[in-house]
Structures are given as structure tokens and as C-alpha cells.
Short mmCIF file of N, CA and C in Angstrom, two decimals:
data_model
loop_
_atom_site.label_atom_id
_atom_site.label_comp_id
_atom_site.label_asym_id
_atom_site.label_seq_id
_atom_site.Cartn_x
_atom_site.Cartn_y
_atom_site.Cartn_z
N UNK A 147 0.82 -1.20 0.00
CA UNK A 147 0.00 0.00 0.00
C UNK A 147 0.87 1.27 0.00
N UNK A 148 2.37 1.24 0.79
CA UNK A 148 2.57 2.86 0.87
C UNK A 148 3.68 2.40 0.13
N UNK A 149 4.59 1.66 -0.15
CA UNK A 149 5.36 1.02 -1.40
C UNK A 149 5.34 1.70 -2.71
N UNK A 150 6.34 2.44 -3.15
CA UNK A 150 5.76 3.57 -4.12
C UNK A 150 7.01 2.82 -5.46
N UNK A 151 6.25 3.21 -6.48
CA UNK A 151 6.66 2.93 -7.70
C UNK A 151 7.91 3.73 -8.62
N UNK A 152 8.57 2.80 -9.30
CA UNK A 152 10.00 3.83 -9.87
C UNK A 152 8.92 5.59 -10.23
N UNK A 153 8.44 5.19 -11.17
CA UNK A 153 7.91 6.36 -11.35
C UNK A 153 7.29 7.60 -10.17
N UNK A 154 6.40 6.88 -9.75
CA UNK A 154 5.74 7.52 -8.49
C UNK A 154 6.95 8.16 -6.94
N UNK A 155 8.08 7.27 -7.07
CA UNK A 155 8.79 7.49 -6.66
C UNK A 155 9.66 9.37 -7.37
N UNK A 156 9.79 9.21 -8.22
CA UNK A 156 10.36 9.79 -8.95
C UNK A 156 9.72 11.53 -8.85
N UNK A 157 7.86 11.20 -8.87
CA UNK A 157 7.51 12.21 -9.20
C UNK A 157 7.16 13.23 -8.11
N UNK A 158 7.26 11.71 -6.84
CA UNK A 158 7.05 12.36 -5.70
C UNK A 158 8.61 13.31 -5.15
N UNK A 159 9.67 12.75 -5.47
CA UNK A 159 11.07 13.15 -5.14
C UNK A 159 11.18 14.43 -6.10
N UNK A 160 10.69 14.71 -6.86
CA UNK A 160 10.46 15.67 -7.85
C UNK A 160 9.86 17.16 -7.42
N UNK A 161 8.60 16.95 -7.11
CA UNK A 161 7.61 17.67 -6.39
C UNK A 161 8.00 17.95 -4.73
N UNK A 162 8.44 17.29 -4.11
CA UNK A 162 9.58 17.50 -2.72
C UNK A 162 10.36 18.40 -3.14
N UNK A 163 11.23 18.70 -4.07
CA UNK A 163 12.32 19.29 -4.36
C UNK A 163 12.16 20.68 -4.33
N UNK A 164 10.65 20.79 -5.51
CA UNK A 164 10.41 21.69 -6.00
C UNK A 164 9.90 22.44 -4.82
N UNK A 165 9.25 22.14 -4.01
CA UNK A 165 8.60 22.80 -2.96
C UNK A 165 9.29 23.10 -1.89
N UNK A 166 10.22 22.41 -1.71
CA UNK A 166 11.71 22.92 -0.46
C UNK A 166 12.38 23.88 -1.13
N UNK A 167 12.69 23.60 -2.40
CA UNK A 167 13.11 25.32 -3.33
C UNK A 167 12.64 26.66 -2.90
N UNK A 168 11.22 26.08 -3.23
CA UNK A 168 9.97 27.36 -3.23
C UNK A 168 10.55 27.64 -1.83
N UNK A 169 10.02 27.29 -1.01
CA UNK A 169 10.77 27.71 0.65
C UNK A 169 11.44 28.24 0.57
N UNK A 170 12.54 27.87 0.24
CA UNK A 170 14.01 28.66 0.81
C UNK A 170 13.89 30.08 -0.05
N UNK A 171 13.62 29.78 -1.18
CA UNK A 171 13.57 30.94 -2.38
C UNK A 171 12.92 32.57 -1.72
N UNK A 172 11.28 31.36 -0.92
CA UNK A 172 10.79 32.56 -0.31
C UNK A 172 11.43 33.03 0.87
N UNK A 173 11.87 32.52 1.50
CA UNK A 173 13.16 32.90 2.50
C UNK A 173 14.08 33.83 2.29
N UNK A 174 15.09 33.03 1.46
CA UNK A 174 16.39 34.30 1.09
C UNK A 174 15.66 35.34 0.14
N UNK A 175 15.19 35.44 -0.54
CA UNK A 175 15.44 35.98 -1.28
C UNK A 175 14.34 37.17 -1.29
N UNK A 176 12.92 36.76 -1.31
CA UNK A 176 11.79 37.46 -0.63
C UNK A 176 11.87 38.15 0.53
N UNK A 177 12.01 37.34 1.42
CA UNK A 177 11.81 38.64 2.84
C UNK A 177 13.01 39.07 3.50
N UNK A 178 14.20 38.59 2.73
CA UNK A 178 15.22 39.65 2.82
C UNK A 178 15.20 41.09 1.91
N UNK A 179 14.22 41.26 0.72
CA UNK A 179 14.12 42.10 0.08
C UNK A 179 13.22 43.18 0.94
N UNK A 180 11.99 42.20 1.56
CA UNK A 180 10.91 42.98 2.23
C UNK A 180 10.27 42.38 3.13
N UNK A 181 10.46 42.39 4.26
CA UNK A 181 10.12 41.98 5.36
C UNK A 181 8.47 42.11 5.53
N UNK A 182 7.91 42.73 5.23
CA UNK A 182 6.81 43.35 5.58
C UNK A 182 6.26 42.31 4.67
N UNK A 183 6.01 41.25 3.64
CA UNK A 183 5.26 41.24 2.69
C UNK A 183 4.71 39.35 3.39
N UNK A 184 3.56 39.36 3.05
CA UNK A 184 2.59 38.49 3.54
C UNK A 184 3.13 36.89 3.66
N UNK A 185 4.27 36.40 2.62
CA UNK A 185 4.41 35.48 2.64
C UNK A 185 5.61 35.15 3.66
N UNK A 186 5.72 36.53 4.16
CA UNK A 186 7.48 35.94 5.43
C UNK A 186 6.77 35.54 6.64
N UNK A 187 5.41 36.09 6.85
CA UNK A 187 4.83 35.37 8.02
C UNK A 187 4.95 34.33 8.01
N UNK A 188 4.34 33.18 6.88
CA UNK A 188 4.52 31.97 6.58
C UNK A 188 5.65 31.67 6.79
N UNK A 189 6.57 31.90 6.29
CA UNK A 189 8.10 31.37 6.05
C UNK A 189 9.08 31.52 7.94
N UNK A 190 8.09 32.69 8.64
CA UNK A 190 8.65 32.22 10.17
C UNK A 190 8.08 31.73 10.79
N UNK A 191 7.50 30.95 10.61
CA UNK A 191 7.15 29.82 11.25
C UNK A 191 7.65 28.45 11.44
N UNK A 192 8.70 28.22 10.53
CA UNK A 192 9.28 27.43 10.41
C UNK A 192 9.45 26.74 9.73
N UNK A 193 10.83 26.13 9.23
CA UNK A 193 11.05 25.28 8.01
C UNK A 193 10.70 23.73 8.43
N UNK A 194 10.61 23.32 9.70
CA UNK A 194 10.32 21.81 10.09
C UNK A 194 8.69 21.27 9.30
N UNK A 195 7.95 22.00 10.35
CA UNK A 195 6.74 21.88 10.22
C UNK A 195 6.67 21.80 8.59
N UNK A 196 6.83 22.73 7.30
CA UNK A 196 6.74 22.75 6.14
C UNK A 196 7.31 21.55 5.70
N UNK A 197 8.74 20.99 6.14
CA UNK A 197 9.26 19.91 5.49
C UNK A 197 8.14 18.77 5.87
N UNK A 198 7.54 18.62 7.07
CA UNK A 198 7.37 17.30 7.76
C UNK A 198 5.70 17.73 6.34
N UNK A 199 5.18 18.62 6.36
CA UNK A 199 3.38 18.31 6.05
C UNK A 199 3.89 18.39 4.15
N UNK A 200 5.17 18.52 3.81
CA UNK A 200 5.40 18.56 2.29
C UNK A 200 5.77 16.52 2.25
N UNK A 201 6.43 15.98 2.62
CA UNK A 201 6.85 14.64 2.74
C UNK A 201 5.62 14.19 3.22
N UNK A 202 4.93 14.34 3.74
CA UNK A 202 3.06 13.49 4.36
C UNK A 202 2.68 13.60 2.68
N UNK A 203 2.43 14.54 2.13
CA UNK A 203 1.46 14.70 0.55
C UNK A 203 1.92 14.02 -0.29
N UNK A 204 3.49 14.29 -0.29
CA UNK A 204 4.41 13.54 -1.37
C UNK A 204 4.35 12.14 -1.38
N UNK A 205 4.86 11.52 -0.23
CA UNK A 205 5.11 10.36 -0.42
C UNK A 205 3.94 9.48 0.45
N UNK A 206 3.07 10.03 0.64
CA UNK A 206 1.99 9.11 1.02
C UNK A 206 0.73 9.60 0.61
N UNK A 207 0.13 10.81 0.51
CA UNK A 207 -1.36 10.59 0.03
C UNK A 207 -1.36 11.20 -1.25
N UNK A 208 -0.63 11.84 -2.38
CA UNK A 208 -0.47 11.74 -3.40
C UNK A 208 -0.16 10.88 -4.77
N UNK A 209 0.55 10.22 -3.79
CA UNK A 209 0.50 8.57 -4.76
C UNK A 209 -0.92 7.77 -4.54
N UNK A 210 -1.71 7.80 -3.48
CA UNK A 210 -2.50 6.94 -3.27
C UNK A 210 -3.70 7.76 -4.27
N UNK A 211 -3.57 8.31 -4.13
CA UNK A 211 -4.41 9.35 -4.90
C UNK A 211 -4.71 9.28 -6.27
N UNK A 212 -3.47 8.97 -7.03
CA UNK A 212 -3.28 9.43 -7.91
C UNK A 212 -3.75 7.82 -8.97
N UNK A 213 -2.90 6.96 -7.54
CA UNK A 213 -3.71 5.19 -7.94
C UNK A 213 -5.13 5.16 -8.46
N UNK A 214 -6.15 5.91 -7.28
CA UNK A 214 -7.17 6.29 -7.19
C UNK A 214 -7.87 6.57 -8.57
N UNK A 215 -7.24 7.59 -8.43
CA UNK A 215 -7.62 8.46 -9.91
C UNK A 215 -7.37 7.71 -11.27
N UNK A 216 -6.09 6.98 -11.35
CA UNK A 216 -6.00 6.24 -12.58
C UNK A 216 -6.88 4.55 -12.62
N UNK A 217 -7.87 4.25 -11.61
CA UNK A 217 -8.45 2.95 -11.58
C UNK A 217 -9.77 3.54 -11.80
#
């Protein structure tokens, strides 16, 4: 059941990547420009919490999902 496929593997390690990017991106680069702007609230809150609920979607209810969707 949570046993993920070369592919599924792939697309989930893919989409992880992309979204720990997005993070940091909005981090350095955003609210060092401007502190004030809506998305640094988000971004202090912490990078744990974001990693731990980005790896829950990825590699477990997005694949199941997606099984779902293709049966």
C-alpha cells in the first residue's frame, strides 16, 4: 500500500524538491528584500513543520491518490 513505484517514486522526489526550493527561495530571497510582505509570516514559522506536512502529501497521500484516480 505505501510502497511507491519507480515512477511515483520519482515524481514524488520531484515535487519535494520543488517545494523545499519554493521555501528557501521565499526565505532568502523574498523577505530579505521585504520583510513586511505576507508570505514571510509563513516562512517564520518554520522550516520543520513545512518539510514534515510537504513529505506526508508527497510520499503518502499523493501517490495513493493518484492510484485512485487512474483505476
Amino acid at each position: 500500500m505505501f510502497r511507491l513505484s519507480t515512477a511515483e517514486r520519482r515524481f514524488a522526489l520531484t515535487s519535494f524538491a520543488v517545494k523545499v526550493a519554493i521555501f528557501w527561495l521565499a526565505q532568502l530571497v523574498v523577505c530579505v528584500l521585504d520583510p513586511r510582505r505576507l508570505v514571510c509570516g509563513v516562512v517564520e514559522k518554520g522550516f520543520l513543520p513545512c518539510l514534515i506536512s510537504f513529505a506526508v502529501m508527497d510520499f503518502l497521500v499523493i501517490p495513493q491518490l493518484r492510484r485512485r484516480w487512474d483505476h
